[in-house]
Amino acid sequence: MASHIASAEPMQQYLQEARKYDYLTPDQERDLAIRWRDRQDRAALDRLVGSHLRLVFKMARGYSGYGLPLSDLIAEGNVGVMQAAQKFDPDKGFRFATYASWWIRASIQEYVLHNWSLVKIGTTGAQKKLFFSLRRLKARMQDLENGDLTPEAVESIATELNVPQAEVVEMNRRLGMDRSLNATLAEEGDSEWQDLLADDRPDQEASLAEAEERQRRQQFLKLGLGVLDDRERQILVARRLREEPLTLEELSQRFHVSRERVRQLEVRAFEKVQRAVVASAKEQKIAAADKGRELARA
C-alpha cells in the first residue's frame, strides 16, 4: 500500500494518503484484524494498516537524524507494519499499534544499521542499543551540547547500557549530535525531536514481538550456517558465536593449519553467511512490498 508512495511521492502526498484513514476504536480494530486473519479480507487489511500510516511517519521521523532519506525510513517502516499485520493476533487483547510499533522500529533500525557507514556489521546487542539510545539518554541528562560528554555522563551511560566507557565516547563523536533534541519539528509546531525518539523499554506486547523477531533471526542464522562446509562452520562458531571465542592459535592446532589460514577461513565463512542472510532478508522484504502494492491495486 504505502511502500511505493513513500519512496516515489513527496511526503505531503504520503501524509494526505495517511489522513484518508480514520483512527480506529478497539472494537473496530479487533473486527478488522479478525476479518483479515480468518477470511483474508484485503479491505480489512487495507484499513487496518492504513490507519497506522501516521504512526509509521512519526516513528520514521524519530530516526531521521541519522542522515538517511526520510522516504526510505518510511518505506522500511511500512514493511514493518505489514509484517505486524501478518502476525497480529487480536485474541491476545492488546492494541495493534502497540504490537506494530515494535515491528516498525525493528525494520527501521535494521535499515539504519545496514546503511550507517560508521557502524560495522556484527556489532554486539549492547553496541546497537548504545547507537539508538544515546540521544535519549543525553536528553534525559540534559547534556545536549555538541562535543564530548562529561566524564560523569560517560560513566552513567556506560553503566546503564553495559558498554565500555570508551565506546560511549566514540559513538558520541561518530553521531556528531548536530541537532538539538529540543529543536521543534517545524516552525509552526510545538513538537520536539526528542518527543519522537524510540523508547526502547519493553512491555509485554513488545517482548512477544521481540521473541518472534529473535526466532526469525535464528532462522536466518541457521540458513547462513547451512551454506558453509563443516570446517568453515566450526571456525565461525568458535570465533564469532561463542561467549568466549577461541584464539587463532587454538584453532590452528585443531585443524593443523596456520593461524593466517584460520583467519582467512573465518573471513570467508562470515562473508558467505552474510550474503545468504542478506539475500533471504531481501526476499522477505520484496514479498512484503509486493503485498503492499497488491493492496494498493485492490
Short mmCIF file of C-alpha atoms in Angstrom, two decimals:
data_model
loop_
_atom_site.label_atom_id
_atom_site.label_comp_id
_atom_site.label_asym_id
_atom_site.label_seq_id
_atom_site.Cartn_x
_atom_site.Cartn_y
_atom_site.Cartn_z
CA MET A 1 0.00 0.00 0.00
CA ALA A 2 2.30 2.70 1.23
CA SER A 3 5.76 1.44 0.29
CA HIS A 4 5.70 2.84 -3.23
CA ILE A 5 4.03 6.04 -2.05
CA ALA A 6 6.76 6.78 0.47
CA SER A 7 9.59 6.16 -1.98
CA ALA A 8 8.17 7.79 -5.11
CA GLU A 9 5.94 10.61 -3.93
CA PRO A 10 6.57 13.67 -1.76
CA MET A 11 5.99 13.41 1.96
CA GLN A 12 2.97 15.66 1.72
CA GLN A 13 1.21 13.18 -0.53
CA TYR A 14 2.08 10.37 1.86
CA LEU A 15 0.51 12.30 4.73
CA GLN A 16 -2.55 13.07 2.62
CA GLU A 17 -2.90 9.35 1.96
CA ALA A 18 -2.49 8.59 5.66
CA ARG A 19 -5.18 11.11 6.65
CA LYS A 20 -7.73 9.32 4.47
CA TYR A 21 -7.88 6.62 7.14
CA ASP A 22 -9.72 7.35 10.38
CA TYR A 23 -8.35 6.28 13.73
CA LEU A 24 -9.90 3.01 14.85
CA THR A 25 -11.71 2.20 18.05
CA PRO A 26 -10.61 -1.00 19.83
CA ASP A 27 -13.73 -2.81 18.60
CA GLN A 28 -13.23 -1.67 15.01
CA GLU A 29 -9.59 -2.70 15.13
CA ARG A 30 -10.38 -6.13 16.50
CA ASP A 31 -13.09 -6.70 13.89
CA LEU A 32 -10.72 -5.77 11.05
CA ALA A 33 -7.93 -7.94 12.42
CA ILE A 34 -10.25 -10.94 12.72
CA ARG A 35 -11.61 -10.43 9.21
CA TRP A 36 -8.07 -10.39 7.84
CA ARG A 37 -6.86 -13.34 9.91
CA ASP A 38 -9.85 -15.59 9.35
CA ARG A 39 -11.05 -14.59 5.88
CA GLN A 40 -8.01 -12.87 4.32
CA ASP A 41 -10.24 -9.83 3.77
CA ARG A 42 -7.94 -7.42 1.91
CA ALA A 43 -10.24 -4.47 2.50
CA ALA A 44 -9.93 -5.09 6.23
CA LEU A 45 -6.13 -5.32 5.97
CA ASP A 46 -6.01 -2.13 3.94
CA ARG A 47 -7.96 -0.22 6.58
CA LEU A 48 -6.05 -1.76 9.50
CA VAL A 49 -2.66 -0.89 8.01
CA GLY A 50 -3.79 2.44 6.54
CA SER A 51 -4.99 3.70 9.90
CA HIS A 52 -1.43 3.28 11.21
CA LEU A 53 0.45 5.09 8.43
CA ARG A 54 0.68 8.16 10.66
CA LEU A 55 2.38 6.01 13.29
CA VAL A 56 4.92 4.90 10.68
CA PHE A 57 5.60 8.51 9.72
CA LYS A 58 6.03 9.59 13.34
CA MET A 59 8.42 6.76 14.16
CA ALA A 60 10.41 7.22 10.94
CA ARG A 61 10.97 10.90 11.72
CA GLY A 62 12.45 9.86 15.03
CA TYR A 63 15.30 8.25 13.09
CA SER A 64 15.86 10.97 10.50
CA GLY A 65 18.81 12.35 12.47
CA TYR A 66 20.99 9.57 11.07
CA GLY A 67 21.36 11.26 7.69
CA LEU A 68 19.20 8.83 5.69
CA PRO A 69 16.30 9.86 3.40
CA LEU A 70 13.04 10.12 5.29
CA SER A 71 11.24 8.44 2.39
CA ASP A 72 13.46 5.37 2.78
CA LEU A 73 12.89 5.26 6.53
CA ILE A 74 9.13 5.43 5.97
CA ALA A 75 9.31 2.70 3.33
CA GLU A 76 11.09 0.45 5.83
CA GLY A 77 8.51 1.32 8.47
CA ASN A 78 5.77 0.35 6.03
CA VAL A 79 7.40 -3.05 5.63
CA GLY A 80 7.39 -3.38 9.40
CA VAL A 81 3.71 -2.53 9.79
CA MET A 82 2.83 -5.03 7.06
CA GLN A 83 4.82 -7.73 8.87
CA ALA A 84 3.00 -6.85 12.07
CA ALA A 85 -0.37 -7.17 10.35
CA GLN A 86 0.55 -10.63 9.10
CA LYS A 87 1.42 -11.83 12.63
CA PHE A 88 -1.01 -9.87 14.82
CA ASP A 89 -3.35 -11.96 16.98
CA PRO A 90 -6.41 -9.92 18.04
CA ASP A 91 -7.34 -12.54 20.63
CA LYS A 92 -4.37 -11.63 22.85
CA GLY A 93 -6.15 -8.46 23.94
CA PHE A 94 -3.69 -5.67 23.13
CA ARG A 95 -3.85 -2.88 20.56
CA PHE A 96 -2.36 -3.25 17.11
CA ALA A 97 -0.39 -0.01 17.47
CA THR A 98 1.44 -1.40 20.49
CA TYR A 99 2.34 -4.57 18.62
CA ALA A 100 3.14 -2.86 15.32
CA SER A 101 5.43 -0.30 16.94
CA TRP A 102 7.99 -2.97 17.68
CA TRP A 103 7.98 -4.28 14.11
CA ILE A 104 8.19 -0.77 12.66
CA ARG A 105 11.08 0.10 14.97
CA ALA A 106 12.92 -3.15 14.22
CA SER A 107 12.59 -2.70 10.46
CA ILE A 108 13.80 0.92 10.54
CA GLN A 109 16.66 0.16 12.93
CA GLU A 110 17.86 -2.71 10.74
CA TYR A 111 17.87 -0.37 7.74
CA VAL A 112 19.76 2.33 9.65
CA LEU A 113 22.39 -0.11 10.87
CA HIS A 114 22.92 -1.55 7.40
CA ASN A 115 23.33 1.88 5.85
CA TRP A 116 25.21 3.79 8.58
CA SER A 117 28.80 3.65 7.37
CA LEU A 118 30.29 4.21 10.81
CA VAL A 119 28.58 1.27 12.46
CA LYS A 120 30.17 -2.01 11.43
CA ILE A 121 28.03 -5.07 10.74
CA GLY A 122 28.37 -7.58 13.53
CA THR A 123 28.25 -5.17 16.47
CA THR A 124 27.00 -6.55 19.75
CA GLY A 125 23.48 -6.03 21.01
CA ALA A 126 24.81 -3.60 23.60
CA GLN A 127 26.56 -1.52 20.92
CA LYS A 128 23.39 -1.37 18.84
CA LYS A 129 21.44 -0.30 21.89
CA LEU A 130 24.03 2.42 22.50
CA PHE A 131 23.71 3.59 18.90
CA PHE A 132 19.96 4.08 19.21
CA SER A 133 19.78 5.15 22.87
CA LEU A 134 22.49 7.78 23.11
CA ARG A 135 20.30 10.71 22.10
CA ARG A 136 17.56 9.75 24.53
CA LEU A 137 19.98 9.33 27.43
CA LYS A 138 21.67 12.64 26.70
CA ALA A 139 18.28 14.34 26.63
CA ARG A 140 17.39 12.83 29.97
CA MET A 141 20.64 14.13 31.46
CA GLN A 142 20.13 17.49 29.74
CA ASP A 143 23.55 17.13 28.15
CA LEU A 144 22.65 18.20 24.63
CA GLU A 145 25.66 20.32 23.75
CA ASN A 146 27.93 19.41 20.84
CA GLY A 147 31.30 17.97 21.68
CA ASP A 148 32.46 15.38 24.16
CA LEU A 149 30.34 14.22 27.07
CA THR A 150 31.34 14.97 30.62
CA PRO A 151 33.12 12.11 32.43
CA GLU A 152 30.10 11.75 34.70
CA ALA A 153 27.75 11.42 31.72
CA VAL A 154 30.02 8.88 30.05
CA GLU A 155 30.16 6.78 33.20
CA SER A 156 26.39 6.93 33.69
CA ILE A 157 25.57 5.92 30.09
CA ALA A 158 28.17 3.16 30.06
CA THR A 159 26.80 1.72 33.29
CA GLU A 160 23.16 1.84 32.16
CA LEU A 161 23.84 0.22 28.79
CA ASN A 162 26.59 -2.13 29.99
CA VAL A 163 29.19 -0.99 27.46
CA PRO A 164 32.76 0.26 27.93
CA GLN A 165 33.11 3.99 28.53
CA ALA A 166 35.41 4.26 25.51
CA GLU A 167 32.55 3.05 23.27
CA VAL A 168 30.26 5.74 24.64
CA VAL A 169 32.82 8.43 23.84
CA GLU A 170 33.46 7.01 20.36
CA MET A 171 29.78 6.65 19.48
CA ASN A 172 29.02 10.18 20.66
CA ARG A 173 31.75 11.53 18.39
CA ARG A 174 30.55 9.45 15.45
CA LEU A 175 26.99 10.61 15.67
CA GLY A 176 28.05 14.23 15.94
CA MET A 177 24.84 15.28 17.65
CA ASP A 178 24.46 18.22 15.27
CA ARG A 179 20.80 18.73 16.13
CA SER A 180 19.42 19.81 19.49
CA LEU A 181 16.78 17.42 20.74
CA ASN A 182 14.79 20.42 21.93
CA ALA A 183 14.51 21.79 18.40
CA THR A 184 10.94 21.82 17.08
CA LEU A 185 9.99 19.66 14.11
CA ALA A 186 8.53 22.60 12.22
CA GLU A 187 8.27 26.33 12.66
CA GLU A 188 4.53 26.16 13.22
CA GLY A 189 4.62 23.17 15.55
CA ASP A 190 5.46 22.66 19.19
CA SER A 191 6.64 19.02 18.99
CA GLU A 192 10.33 18.48 19.68
CA TRP A 193 12.70 15.92 18.16
CA GLN A 194 13.09 14.14 21.48
CA ASP A 195 9.32 13.53 21.51
CA LEU A 196 9.74 11.19 18.54
CA LEU A 197 12.73 9.19 19.74
CA ALA A 198 12.00 5.49 20.04
CA ASP A 199 11.56 4.30 23.61
CA ASP A 200 13.41 1.01 23.96
CA ARG A 201 11.80 0.00 27.24
CA PRO A 202 9.98 -3.31 26.58
CA ASP A 203 6.40 -4.02 27.53
CA GLN A 204 4.53 -7.33 27.39
CA GLU A 205 3.48 -6.98 23.77
CA ALA A 206 6.91 -5.78 22.65
CA SER A 207 8.53 -8.72 24.42
CA LEU A 208 6.29 -11.09 22.48
CA ALA A 209 7.15 -9.39 19.20
CA GLU A 210 10.84 -9.41 20.11
CA ALA A 211 10.69 -13.15 20.74
CA GLU A 212 9.18 -13.66 17.30
CA GLU A 213 11.84 -11.46 15.72
CA ARG A 214 14.56 -13.32 17.59
CA GLN A 215 13.20 -16.57 16.17
CA ARG A 216 13.27 -15.05 12.69
CA ARG A 217 16.91 -14.05 13.13
CA GLN A 218 17.78 -17.51 14.39
CA GLN A 219 16.24 -18.92 11.23
CA PHE A 220 18.39 -16.53 9.19
CA LEU A 221 21.48 -17.65 11.08
CA LYS A 222 20.63 -21.32 10.60
CA LEU A 223 20.17 -20.65 6.89
CA GLY A 224 23.51 -18.85 6.74
CA LEU A 225 25.40 -21.58 8.55
CA GLY A 226 23.88 -24.07 6.16
CA VAL A 227 25.91 -22.69 3.24
CA LEU A 228 29.22 -23.47 4.99
CA ASP A 229 31.22 -26.64 4.94
CA ASP A 230 31.98 -28.36 8.25
CA ARG A 231 35.36 -26.70 8.83
CA GLU A 232 34.10 -23.22 7.99
CA ARG A 233 31.11 -23.69 10.28
CA GLN A 234 33.26 -24.85 13.20
CA ILE A 235 35.63 -21.93 12.79
CA LEU A 236 32.88 -19.33 12.51
CA VAL A 237 31.05 -20.66 15.55
CA ALA A 238 34.28 -20.80 17.57
CA ARG A 239 35.33 -17.29 16.58
CA ARG A 240 32.04 -15.37 16.34
CA LEU A 241 29.26 -17.17 18.19
CA ARG A 242 30.84 -18.38 21.41
CA GLU A 243 30.70 -16.25 24.55
CA GLU A 244 34.45 -16.85 24.90
CA PRO A 245 35.84 -17.13 21.34
CA LEU A 246 38.72 -19.48 20.67
CA THR A 247 42.03 -17.97 19.59
CA LEU A 248 43.55 -18.35 16.15
CA GLU A 249 46.31 -20.39 17.73
CA GLU A 250 43.87 -22.85 19.31
CA LEU A 251 42.04 -23.34 16.02
CA SER A 252 45.26 -23.64 14.02
CA GLN A 253 46.25 -26.57 16.23
CA ARG A 254 42.82 -28.16 15.94
CA PHE A 255 42.76 -28.02 12.14
CA HIS A 256 46.52 -28.33 11.56
CA VAL A 257 46.79 -25.14 9.53
CA SER A 258 48.46 -21.79 10.12
CA ARG A 259 46.83 -19.02 12.12
CA GLU A 260 46.64 -16.90 8.97
CA ARG A 261 44.78 -19.70 7.21
CA VAL A 262 42.29 -19.86 10.07
CA ARG A 263 41.77 -16.10 9.82
CA GLN A 264 41.16 -16.37 6.06
CA LEU A 265 38.65 -19.17 6.56
CA GLU A 266 36.85 -17.15 9.23
CA VAL A 267 36.55 -14.12 6.96
CA ARG A 268 35.38 -16.23 4.03
CA ALA A 269 32.81 -18.04 6.17
CA PHE A 270 31.44 -14.78 7.59
CA GLU A 271 31.11 -13.28 4.11
CA LYS A 272 29.24 -16.36 2.86
CA VAL A 273 26.84 -16.26 5.81
CA GLN A 274 26.33 -12.53 5.38
CA ARG A 275 25.45 -12.90 1.71
CA ALA A 276 23.00 -15.71 2.43
CA VAL A 277 21.27 -13.80 5.24
CA VAL A 278 21.05 -10.54 3.26
CA ALA A 279 19.61 -12.38 0.25
CA SER A 280 16.97 -14.10 2.40
CA ALA A 281 16.03 -10.86 4.19
CA LYS A 282 15.76 -9.06 0.87
CA GLU A 283 13.41 -11.75 -0.46
CA GLN A 284 11.16 -11.28 2.57
CA LYS A 285 11.11 -7.51 2.16
CA ILE A 286 10.32 -7.80 -1.54
CA ALA A 287 7.46 -10.16 -0.69
CA ALA A 288 6.11 -7.71 1.90
CA ALA A 289 6.40 -4.81 -0.54
CA ASP A 290 4.61 -6.81 -3.23
CA LYS A 291 1.75 -7.42 -0.80
CA GLY A 292 1.59 -3.70 -0.20
CA ARG A 293 1.37 -2.99 -3.92
CA GLU A 294 -1.37 -5.61 -4.28
CA LEU A 295 -3.36 -3.84 -1.58
CA ALA A 296 -2.92 -0.52 -3.38
CA ARG A 297 -4.41 -2.02 -6.54
CA ALA A 298 -7.22 -3.82 -4.70
#
